[in-house]
Amino acid sequence: MSVSLTSPLVPASDPRATDGLTVWPRSTRPDRDGDVSVGGVSLAETAARFGTPVYVLDEDEVRERCRTYRTAFPEADVVYAAKAFLCRAMAHWVQEEGLGLDVCSAGELTLAVTTGFPPEKIILHGNAKSPEDLDTAVRLGVGRIVVDSTSEIARLAAIVPHDSRQQVMLRVVPGIAAGGHAKVRTGTEDQKFGLSITDGSAQHAVARVLGQPRLELVGLHCHIGSQITSVKPYIAAVRRMIGLMTRIREQHGVELPQLNIGGGHGIAYRPGEESLDVQALAGRVLTELHDGCAKVKLAVPRLTIEPGRAVVGPAGVCVYRVLSVKRTGSHTFVAVDGGMSDNPRPALYGVRYAPRLIGRHSTAEPRLVTVVGRHCEAGDVLADEVPLPEDVHPGDLLAVPVAGAYHLSMASGYNLVGRPPVVAVKDGAARTLVRRESLDDMSRRDIGL
Ligand code: LLP
């Protein structure tokens, strides 16, 4: 059965509904002693066994989210955006669930292919692909390469072997502003991605690709932004793309067989927040595509979508241990053993999270506190104005839900703290997917004196 991804619609019978756990994975169960289990595994026990901070990933939640997409878009290519989070197991799960993979470096690509991901189901992106990115993609035989600049066209054509043709798509700027933060709005003219329709660079690039015998232009791509909670901008994007496809047919006599509308599907980070309704998106995008193409008598292109965050974000929970509690005038700072090195999102985008005390039951009154990290700057705030029991103390465990996307994939080596491990939970068992980064790992790279 396919389940809606819209977590605020958790039914009242769901044990998560009464306990403020609506944005947590579906398998989440609160225990009477204040602990919480995910995938049948106690988070407090996971923290004791694997240490903290630890990222816990609910395998069934990831798989279920993949299936929801496959069910909503049965005729489309659903391609997981690996930048949200990638490890070997993740690549394996999404492949088993029938998704393709969007990568944007030789590193992501090689990890996926050496794990057995079929290269023909991989799409390579990047506004500035390095020679190594392009060489690796051509050598490993990726399905499609999304060209993002005019200069890339000849560079790519030059490395495709004589007897073969590389399928490419062109990333165009539809001129649409959408997305949860200025830093993730990619559909407008004033940012680095894509080729503008307005100034004619997209049309120029189409002609250049069509003029390269070793490149096969299979379609257009656009990605308007990230953390988008409304269907509307996608509809506008589909319209613009159909418009450009019509002009390409007029100018070049070719009908492009594919259309990729990127990802960007928004999720709720805190109870009560909105998320993008994937079923509604599917219904309206497909209707727009069919009706729009019928109007101009274009063959309906095969659709590709590239969700990242909505596949893996809500499947992850990060567990930290409290290291200190400091009360200064009007503020209480609860400091944990991770921070902006494993989750830079609050510092970068001002995103708000809902941490929760786990592992013990507290009857103390809630008090608004600021949860901060352990890094050496004042901006290392993980969550502000969070209600936590006022007896919160060092040694307590705090769990942050919706931690699966763009935390570890954007993690840094700041202060040489080391990146946390990733533990998969499923059917009551926990296993390490990615081990903790040790001091030894870090010092091994440092070979000069
Ligand atoms: N396709 C393309 C070409 C993209 O650039 C992206 C994301 C996606 C798909 C997937 O978007 P998603 O469904 O995950 O929103 N670091 C930011 C998000 C950056 C998104 C970059 N591109 C954050 O933490 O919110």
Coordinates of C-alpha atoms and ligand atoms in Angstrom, one line a residue:
M1 CA 0.0 0.0 0.0
S2 CA 1.3 3.5 -0.7
V3 CA 1.2 5.9 2.2
S4 CA 1.1 9.7 1.8
L5 CA 4.4 11.4 2.4
T6 CA 2.6 14.2 4.1
S7 CA 3.5 13.6 7.7
P8 CA 1.1 16.3 9.2
L9 CA -1.7 13.9 8.0
V10 CA -0.6 11.2 10.4
P11 CA -3.9 9.5 11.5
A12 CA -5.0 9.9 15.1
S13 CA -4.6 6.1 15.7
D14 CA -0.9 6.3 14.9
P15 CA 1.1 6.3 18.2
R16 CA 3.2 9.2 16.8
A17 CA 0.2 11.5 16.6
T18 CA -0.4 12.1 20.3
D19 CA 3.2 12.5 21.2
G20 CA 4.5 15.3 18.9
L21 CA 6.3 12.7 16.8
T22 CA 4.5 13.4 13.5
V23 CA 7.7 14.3 11.6
W24 CA 9.5 11.2 12.9
P25 CA 9.8 7.9 10.8
R26 CA 6.6 5.9 10.7
S27 CA 8.1 3.1 12.8
T28 CA 8.7 5.4 15.7
R29 CA 7.3 4.3 19.0
P30 CA 7.5 6.3 22.3
D31 CA 8.2 4.1 25.3
R32 CA 6.8 4.7 28.8
D33 CA 10.3 5.3 30.3
G34 CA 10.9 8.2 27.9
D35 CA 12.9 6.3 25.4
V36 CA 11.9 6.2 21.7
S37 CA 12.4 3.4 19.3
V38 CA 12.8 3.6 15.5
G39 CA 12.7 0.5 13.3
G40 CA 12.1 -1.5 16.5
V41 CA 15.4 -0.3 18.0
S42 CA 15.8 1.8 21.1
L43 CA 17.5 5.0 20.4
A44 CA 19.0 5.1 23.9
E45 CA 20.5 1.7 23.4
T46 CA 21.8 2.7 20.0
A47 CA 23.5 5.7 21.6
A48 CA 25.1 3.4 24.2
R49 CA 26.2 0.8 21.7
F50 CA 27.5 3.1 18.9
G51 CA 28.4 6.2 20.8
T52 CA 27.2 9.8 20.1
P53 CA 26.5 11.7 18.0
V54 CA 25.0 8.9 15.9
Y55 CA 22.8 9.1 12.8
V56 CA 20.1 6.5 12.7
L57 CA 18.5 5.7 9.3
D58 CA 15.2 3.8 9.1
E59 CA 15.6 1.5 6.1
D60 CA 11.9 0.8 5.7
E61 CA 11.1 4.5 5.8
V62 CA 13.5 5.1 2.9
R63 CA 12.1 2.2 0.9
E64 CA 8.5 3.2 1.6
R65 CA 9.2 6.7 0.4
C66 CA 10.8 5.3 -2.8
R67 CA 7.6 3.2 -3.3
T68 CA 5.3 6.2 -2.8
Y69 CA 7.1 7.9 -5.6
R70 CA 7.0 4.9 -7.9
T71 CA 3.3 4.5 -7.2
A72 CA 2.6 8.2 -7.8
F73 CA 4.7 8.4 -11.0
P74 CA 4.4 4.9 -12.5
E75 CA 5.3 6.0 -16.0
A76 CA 8.2 8.4 -15.0
D77 CA 11.8 7.8 -14.2
V78 CA 12.2 8.5 -10.4
V79 CA 15.8 9.4 -9.8
Y80 CA 17.1 9.8 -6.3
A81 CA 19.3 12.9 -5.8
A82 CA 22.4 11.4 -4.1
K83 CA 23.6 14.8 -2.8
A84 CA 20.9 14.5 -0.1
F85 CA 22.8 11.5 1.4
L86 CA 24.8 8.7 -0.2
C87 CA 26.4 5.6 1.1
R88 CA 26.6 2.1 -0.4
A89 CA 23.5 0.8 1.4
M90 CA 21.5 3.8 0.3
A91 CA 22.4 3.3 -3.3
H92 CA 21.5 -0.4 -3.0
W93 CA 18.1 0.4 -1.4
V94 CA 17.0 2.9 -4.0
Q95 CA 18.1 0.6 -6.8
E96 CA 16.1 -2.3 -5.4
E97 CA 13.1 0.0 -5.2
G98 CA 13.4 0.8 -8.9
L99 CA 14.8 4.3 -8.7
G100 CA 17.6 5.8 -10.8
L101 CA 20.4 8.0 -9.3
D102 CA 21.4 11.6 -9.8
V103 CA 25.1 12.2 -9.0
C104 CA 27.2 15.4 -9.3
S105 CA 30.8 14.3 -9.0
A106 CA 33.1 11.5 -10.0
G107 CA 33.1 10.5 -6.3
E108 CA 29.4 10.0 -6.0
L109 CA 29.3 8.3 -9.4
T110 CA 32.2 5.9 -8.6
L111 CA 30.7 5.0 -5.2
A112 CA 27.4 4.1 -6.8
V113 CA 28.8 2.1 -9.7
T114 CA 31.3 0.2 -7.5
T115 CA 28.3 -0.8 -5.3
G116 CA 26.7 -2.3 -8.4
F117 CA 24.4 0.6 -9.4
P118 CA 23.6 0.2 -13.1
P119 CA 25.4 3.2 -14.8
E120 CA 22.7 3.5 -17.4
K121 CA 20.3 4.5 -14.6
I122 CA 22.6 7.3 -13.5
I123 CA 22.3 11.0 -14.4
L124 CA 25.4 13.2 -14.0
H125 CA 24.8 16.9 -13.0
G126 CA 27.1 19.8 -12.2
N127 CA 27.4 23.5 -13.2
A128 CA 31.2 23.0 -13.4
K129 CA 32.1 19.4 -14.2
S130 CA 35.8 18.7 -13.9
P131 CA 37.6 16.7 -16.6
E132 CA 37.6 13.8 -14.1
D133 CA 33.8 14.0 -13.7
L134 CA 33.2 13.9 -17.4
D135 CA 35.9 11.2 -18.1
T136 CA 34.6 9.0 -15.3
A137 CA 31.0 9.4 -16.6
V138 CA 31.8 8.5 -20.1
R139 CA 34.1 5.6 -19.1
L140 CA 31.5 4.1 -16.8
G141 CA 28.7 4.6 -19.2
V142 CA 26.3 6.9 -17.4
G143 CA 22.9 7.1 -18.9
R144 CA 22.5 10.8 -19.2
I145 CA 24.7 13.8 -18.7
V146 CA 23.0 17.1 -18.0
V147 CA 24.9 19.9 -19.8
D148 CA 24.9 23.1 -17.8
S149 CA 27.2 25.4 -19.8
T150 CA 28.0 26.0 -23.5
S151 CA 31.7 25.3 -22.9
E152 CA 30.9 21.8 -21.6
I153 CA 29.5 20.7 -25.0
A154 CA 32.7 20.5 -27.0
R155 CA 34.6 19.2 -24.0
L156 CA 32.2 16.3 -23.6
A157 CA 31.9 15.5 -27.3
A158 CA 35.7 15.3 -27.5
I159 CA 35.9 12.5 -25.0
V160 CA 33.0 10.3 -26.3
P161 CA 34.5 7.3 -28.2
H162 CA 34.1 7.4 -32.0
D163 CA 31.7 4.5 -32.2
S164 CA 29.3 5.7 -29.5
R165 CA 26.9 8.5 -28.7
Q166 CA 26.3 10.0 -25.2
Q167 CA 22.8 10.9 -24.3
V168 CA 22.6 14.5 -22.9
M169 CA 20.0 16.8 -21.5
L170 CA 20.3 20.6 -21.4
R171 CA 19.7 22.3 -18.1
V172 CA 17.7 25.4 -18.7
V173 CA 16.6 28.3 -16.5
P174 CA 12.8 28.5 -16.5
G175 CA 12.8 31.9 -14.8
I176 CA 10.8 30.8 -11.8
A177 CA 11.5 31.7 -8.1
A178 CA 10.7 28.9 -5.7
G179 CA 12.3 27.3 -2.7
G180 CA 12.7 27.4 1.0
H181 CA 15.7 29.8 1.1
A182 CA 17.5 32.2 -1.3
K183 CA 20.5 29.8 -1.3
V184 CA 18.5 26.9 -2.8
R185 CA 16.5 28.8 -5.4
T186 CA 17.8 27.7 -8.8
G187 CA 15.1 28.6 -11.2
T188 CA 15.9 32.3 -11.6
E189 CA 18.3 34.2 -13.9
D190 CA 20.5 35.5 -11.1
Q191 CA 22.2 32.3 -10.1
K192 CA 24.9 30.0 -11.4
F193 CA 22.9 27.0 -12.8
G194 CA 21.6 26.4 -16.2
L195 CA 21.2 28.1 -19.5
S196 CA 18.9 31.1 -19.8
I197 CA 15.9 31.0 -22.1
T198 CA 15.5 34.7 -21.9
D199 CA 19.0 35.6 -23.2
G200 CA 19.0 32.9 -25.8
S201 CA 21.8 30.8 -24.3
A202 CA 19.5 27.7 -24.0
Q203 CA 18.5 27.9 -27.7
H204 CA 22.1 28.4 -28.7
A205 CA 23.2 25.4 -26.7
V206 CA 20.5 23.3 -28.3
A207 CA 21.9 24.1 -31.7
R208 CA 25.5 23.3 -30.5
V209 CA 24.5 19.9 -29.1
L210 CA 22.5 19.0 -32.2
G211 CA 25.6 19.8 -34.2
Q212 CA 27.7 17.2 -32.3
P213 CA 27.4 13.8 -33.9
R214 CA 28.6 12.1 -30.7
L215 CA 26.0 13.7 -28.5
E216 CA 22.3 12.8 -28.6
L217 CA 20.1 15.5 -27.2
V218 CA 17.3 13.5 -25.5
G219 CA 15.6 16.4 -23.6
L220 CA 15.5 19.4 -21.3
H221 CA 16.1 19.6 -17.6
C222 CA 15.2 22.2 -15.0
H223 CA 15.5 22.2 -11.2
I224 CA 13.7 25.2 -9.8
G225 CA 14.8 25.0 -6.2
S226 CA 14.6 23.0 -3.0
Q227 CA 12.3 22.6 0.0
I228 CA 9.3 23.7 -2.2
T229 CA 5.9 23.0 -0.6
S230 CA 3.5 24.1 -3.3
V231 CA 2.7 22.3 -6.6
K232 CA 2.3 25.6 -8.5
P233 CA 5.9 26.5 -9.4
Y234 CA 6.2 23.0 -10.9
I235 CA 3.2 23.6 -13.2
A236 CA 4.7 26.9 -14.3
A237 CA 8.0 25.1 -15.0
V238 CA 6.3 22.5 -17.1
R239 CA 4.6 25.2 -19.1
R240 CA 7.8 27.0 -19.8
M241 CA 9.5 23.8 -20.8
I242 CA 6.8 22.9 -23.2
G243 CA 7.1 26.3 -24.7
L244 CA 10.8 25.9 -25.3
M245 CA 10.3 22.3 -26.7
T246 CA 7.8 23.8 -29.2
R247 CA 10.3 26.4 -30.3
I248 CA 13.0 23.8 -30.7
R249 CA 10.7 21.8 -32.9
E250 CA 10.0 24.9 -35.0
Q251 CA 13.7 25.8 -35.3
H252 CA 15.3 22.4 -35.7
G253 CA 12.5 20.0 -36.6
V254 CA 13.2 17.8 -33.6
E255 CA 10.8 16.7 -30.9
L256 CA 12.7 16.0 -27.7
P257 CA 11.6 12.7 -26.1
Q258 CA 12.3 13.5 -22.5
L259 CA 11.7 16.1 -19.8
N260 CA 13.4 16.3 -16.4
I261 CA 11.8 18.6 -13.9
G262 CA 14.3 18.1 -11.1
G263 CA 13.5 17.6 -7.4
G264 CA 13.0 20.1 -4.6
H265 CA 10.0 18.5 -2.9
G266 CA 9.6 20.1 0.6
I267 CA 9.2 18.2 3.8
A268 CA 8.1 19.1 7.4
Y269 CA 11.0 19.6 9.9
R270 CA 8.7 20.3 12.8
P271 CA 5.2 19.2 13.7
G272 CA 2.6 21.3 11.9
E273 CA 4.9 22.4 9.1
E274 CA 3.8 21.9 5.5
S275 CA 5.3 19.4 3.1
L276 CA 4.8 18.9 -0.6
D277 CA 2.0 16.5 -1.4
V278 CA 3.6 14.0 -3.8
Q279 CA 0.3 12.6 -5.0
A280 CA -1.1 16.1 -5.8
L281 CA 2.2 16.9 -7.5
A282 CA 2.0 13.8 -9.7
G283 CA -1.7 14.4 -10.6
R284 CA -1.2 18.1 -11.6
V285 CA 2.1 17.8 -13.3
L286 CA 1.0 14.9 -15.4
T287 CA -2.3 16.6 -16.4
E288 CA -0.4 19.8 -17.3
L289 CA 2.1 17.9 -19.3
H290 CA -0.5 15.9 -21.3
D291 CA -2.8 18.9 -21.8
G292 CA 0.0 21.3 -22.7
C293 CA 1.5 18.9 -25.2
A294 CA -1.9 18.2 -26.7
K295 CA -2.5 21.9 -27.3
V296 CA 0.7 22.3 -29.4
K297 CA 0.6 18.8 -30.8
L298 CA 3.8 17.6 -29.2
A299 CA 4.4 14.0 -28.3
V300 CA 4.3 13.8 -24.5
P301 CA 7.9 13.4 -23.4
R302 CA 9.0 10.8 -20.8
L303 CA 9.1 12.5 -17.4
T304 CA 12.0 12.3 -14.9
I305 CA 11.8 13.6 -11.4
E306 CA 14.8 13.9 -9.0
P307 CA 13.7 13.9 -5.3
G308 CA 16.4 13.8 -2.7
R309 CA 15.3 15.3 0.6
A310 CA 11.8 13.8 0.5
V311 CA 13.2 10.3 0.1
V312 CA 15.7 10.3 2.9
G313 CA 15.2 13.4 5.1
P314 CA 12.4 12.1 7.3
A315 CA 14.0 8.6 7.6
G316 CA 17.0 10.0 9.6
V317 CA 17.3 10.8 13.3
C318 CA 20.4 12.2 14.9
V319 CA 21.1 11.4 18.6
Y320 CA 23.4 13.7 20.6
R321 CA 24.6 13.6 24.2
V322 CA 24.3 16.8 26.2
L323 CA 27.8 18.0 27.4
S324 CA 26.9 21.1 29.3
V325 CA 23.9 23.2 30.3
K326 CA 24.6 26.9 30.8
R327 CA 22.1 29.4 32.2
T328 CA 23.0 33.0 31.4
G329 CA 20.4 35.6 32.3
S330 CA 17.5 35.0 30.0
H331 CA 19.1 32.2 28.1
T332 CA 19.6 28.5 28.7
F333 CA 22.2 26.9 26.4
V334 CA 22.1 23.2 26.1
A335 CA 25.3 22.1 24.4
V336 CA 25.6 18.8 22.7
D337 CA 28.5 16.7 21.4
G338 CA 27.9 17.5 17.7
G339 CA 26.9 20.7 15.9
M340 CA 27.5 22.6 12.7
S341 CA 30.1 20.0 11.5
D342 CA 27.5 17.3 11.2
N343 CA 24.5 19.7 10.6
P344 CA 25.4 23.0 9.0
R345 CA 21.7 23.7 7.9
P346 CA 20.6 25.9 10.8
A347 CA 23.7 28.1 10.4
L348 CA 23.4 28.2 6.6
Y349 CA 19.7 28.5 6.0
G350 CA 18.2 29.4 9.4
V351 CA 16.3 26.1 9.4
R352 CA 14.5 25.2 12.6
Y353 CA 14.5 21.7 14.1
A354 CA 12.6 20.1 17.0
P355 CA 15.0 18.2 19.2
R356 CA 13.5 16.0 22.0
L357 CA 14.9 14.6 25.2
I358 CA 15.0 10.8 25.0
G359 CA 16.2 7.9 27.2
R360 CA 14.6 9.0 30.4
H361 CA 11.2 10.2 31.6
S362 CA 11.1 13.7 33.0
T363 CA 8.1 15.3 34.8
A364 CA 9.9 18.7 35.0
E365 CA 8.2 21.7 33.4
P366 CA 9.3 22.5 29.8
R367 CA 11.5 25.6 29.4
L368 CA 12.6 27.3 26.1
V369 CA 16.2 26.6 25.6
T370 CA 18.8 27.0 22.8
V371 CA 20.5 23.8 21.7
V372 CA 24.0 24.6 20.6
G373 CA 26.9 22.6 19.2
R374 CA 30.4 22.1 20.4
H375 CA 32.2 24.1 17.8
C376 CA 34.2 27.3 18.3
E377 CA 31.8 29.9 17.0
A378 CA 28.7 31.5 18.4
G379 CA 26.7 30.7 15.2
D380 CA 26.9 27.0 16.0
V381 CA 23.2 26.9 17.1
L382 CA 21.3 23.7 16.2
A383 CA 17.9 24.8 17.4
D384 CA 16.6 27.9 19.1
E385 CA 13.5 28.2 21.3
V386 CA 13.1 24.5 21.9
P387 CA 10.9 23.4 24.8
L388 CA 12.9 20.9 26.9
P389 CA 12.3 19.8 30.5
E390 CA 14.0 22.2 32.8
D391 CA 15.9 19.4 34.5
V392 CA 17.9 18.7 31.3
H393 CA 21.5 18.0 32.3
P394 CA 24.8 16.8 31.0
G395 CA 24.6 13.1 30.1
D396 CA 21.1 13.4 28.7
L397 CA 20.3 12.4 25.2
L398 CA 18.7 14.7 22.6
A399 CA 17.3 13.3 19.4
V400 CA 16.8 15.5 16.3
P401 CA 14.3 14.1 13.8
V402 CA 14.3 14.7 10.0
A403 CA 18.1 14.4 10.0
G404 CA 18.5 12.2 6.9
A405 CA 19.1 14.7 4.2
Y406 CA 21.9 17.3 3.7
H407 CA 23.4 16.8 7.2
L408 CA 26.1 14.2 6.7
S409 CA 26.4 14.9 3.0
M410 CA 27.4 18.4 3.9
A411 CA 29.4 17.5 7.0
S412 CA 32.8 19.1 7.5
G413 CA 36.0 18.5 9.4
Y414 CA 35.6 21.6 11.5
N415 CA 37.6 21.4 14.7
L416 CA 38.7 17.9 13.8
V417 CA 35.7 16.5 15.7
G418 CA 35.2 13.7 13.2
R419 CA 32.0 12.8 11.3
P420 CA 29.4 10.6 13.1
P421 CA 28.6 7.1 12.0
V422 CA 25.4 6.1 10.2
V423 CA 23.5 3.2 11.7
A424 CA 20.6 1.5 9.8
V425 CA 17.6 0.2 11.8
K426 CA 15.2 -2.4 10.6
D427 CA 13.0 -5.0 12.2
G428 CA 14.5 -4.6 15.6
A429 CA 18.1 -4.8 14.5
A430 CA 20.8 -2.1 14.1
R431 CA 23.9 -2.3 11.9
T432 CA 26.6 0.2 11.0
L433 CA 26.5 1.5 7.4
V434 CA 29.2 4.2 7.7
R435 CA 31.6 4.1 10.7
R436 CA 32.6 7.1 12.8
E437 CA 35.5 9.1 11.4
S438 CA 38.4 8.6 13.8
L439 CA 41.3 10.9 14.7
D440 CA 43.4 8.4 12.9
D441 CA 41.4 8.9 9.7
M442 CA 42.0 12.6 9.9
S443 CA 45.6 12.6 10.9
R444 CA 46.5 10.1 8.1
R445 CA 45.9 12.7 5.5
D446 CA 48.1 15.2 7.2
I447 CA 51.5 14.1 5.8
G448 CA 53.6 17.3 5.7
L449 CA 55.9 19.0 8.2
Ligands
LLP1 N1 18.1 17.7 -8.8 C1 19.0 18.7 -8.9 C2 19.6 19.1 -10.2 C3 19.4 19.4 -7.7 O1 20.3 20.3 -7.8 C4 18.9 19.0 -6.5 C5 19.3 19.6 -5.2 C6 17.9 17.9 -6.5 C7 17.6 17.3 -7.7 C8 17.3 17.4 -5.2 O2 16.6 18.4 -4.5 P1 15.8 18.0 -3.2 O3 14.6 17.1 -3.7 O4 16.7 17.2 -2.3 O5 15.3 19.2 -2.6 N2 21.7 21.9 1.0 C9 20.4 22.3 0.8 C10 19.7 21.7 -0.4 C11 20.4 21.9 -1.7 C12 19.8 21.3 -2.8 C13 20.7 21.2 -4.0 N3 20.1 20.5 -5.2 C14 19.6 22.1 2.1 O6 20.2 21.5 3.0 O7 18.4 22.4 2.2

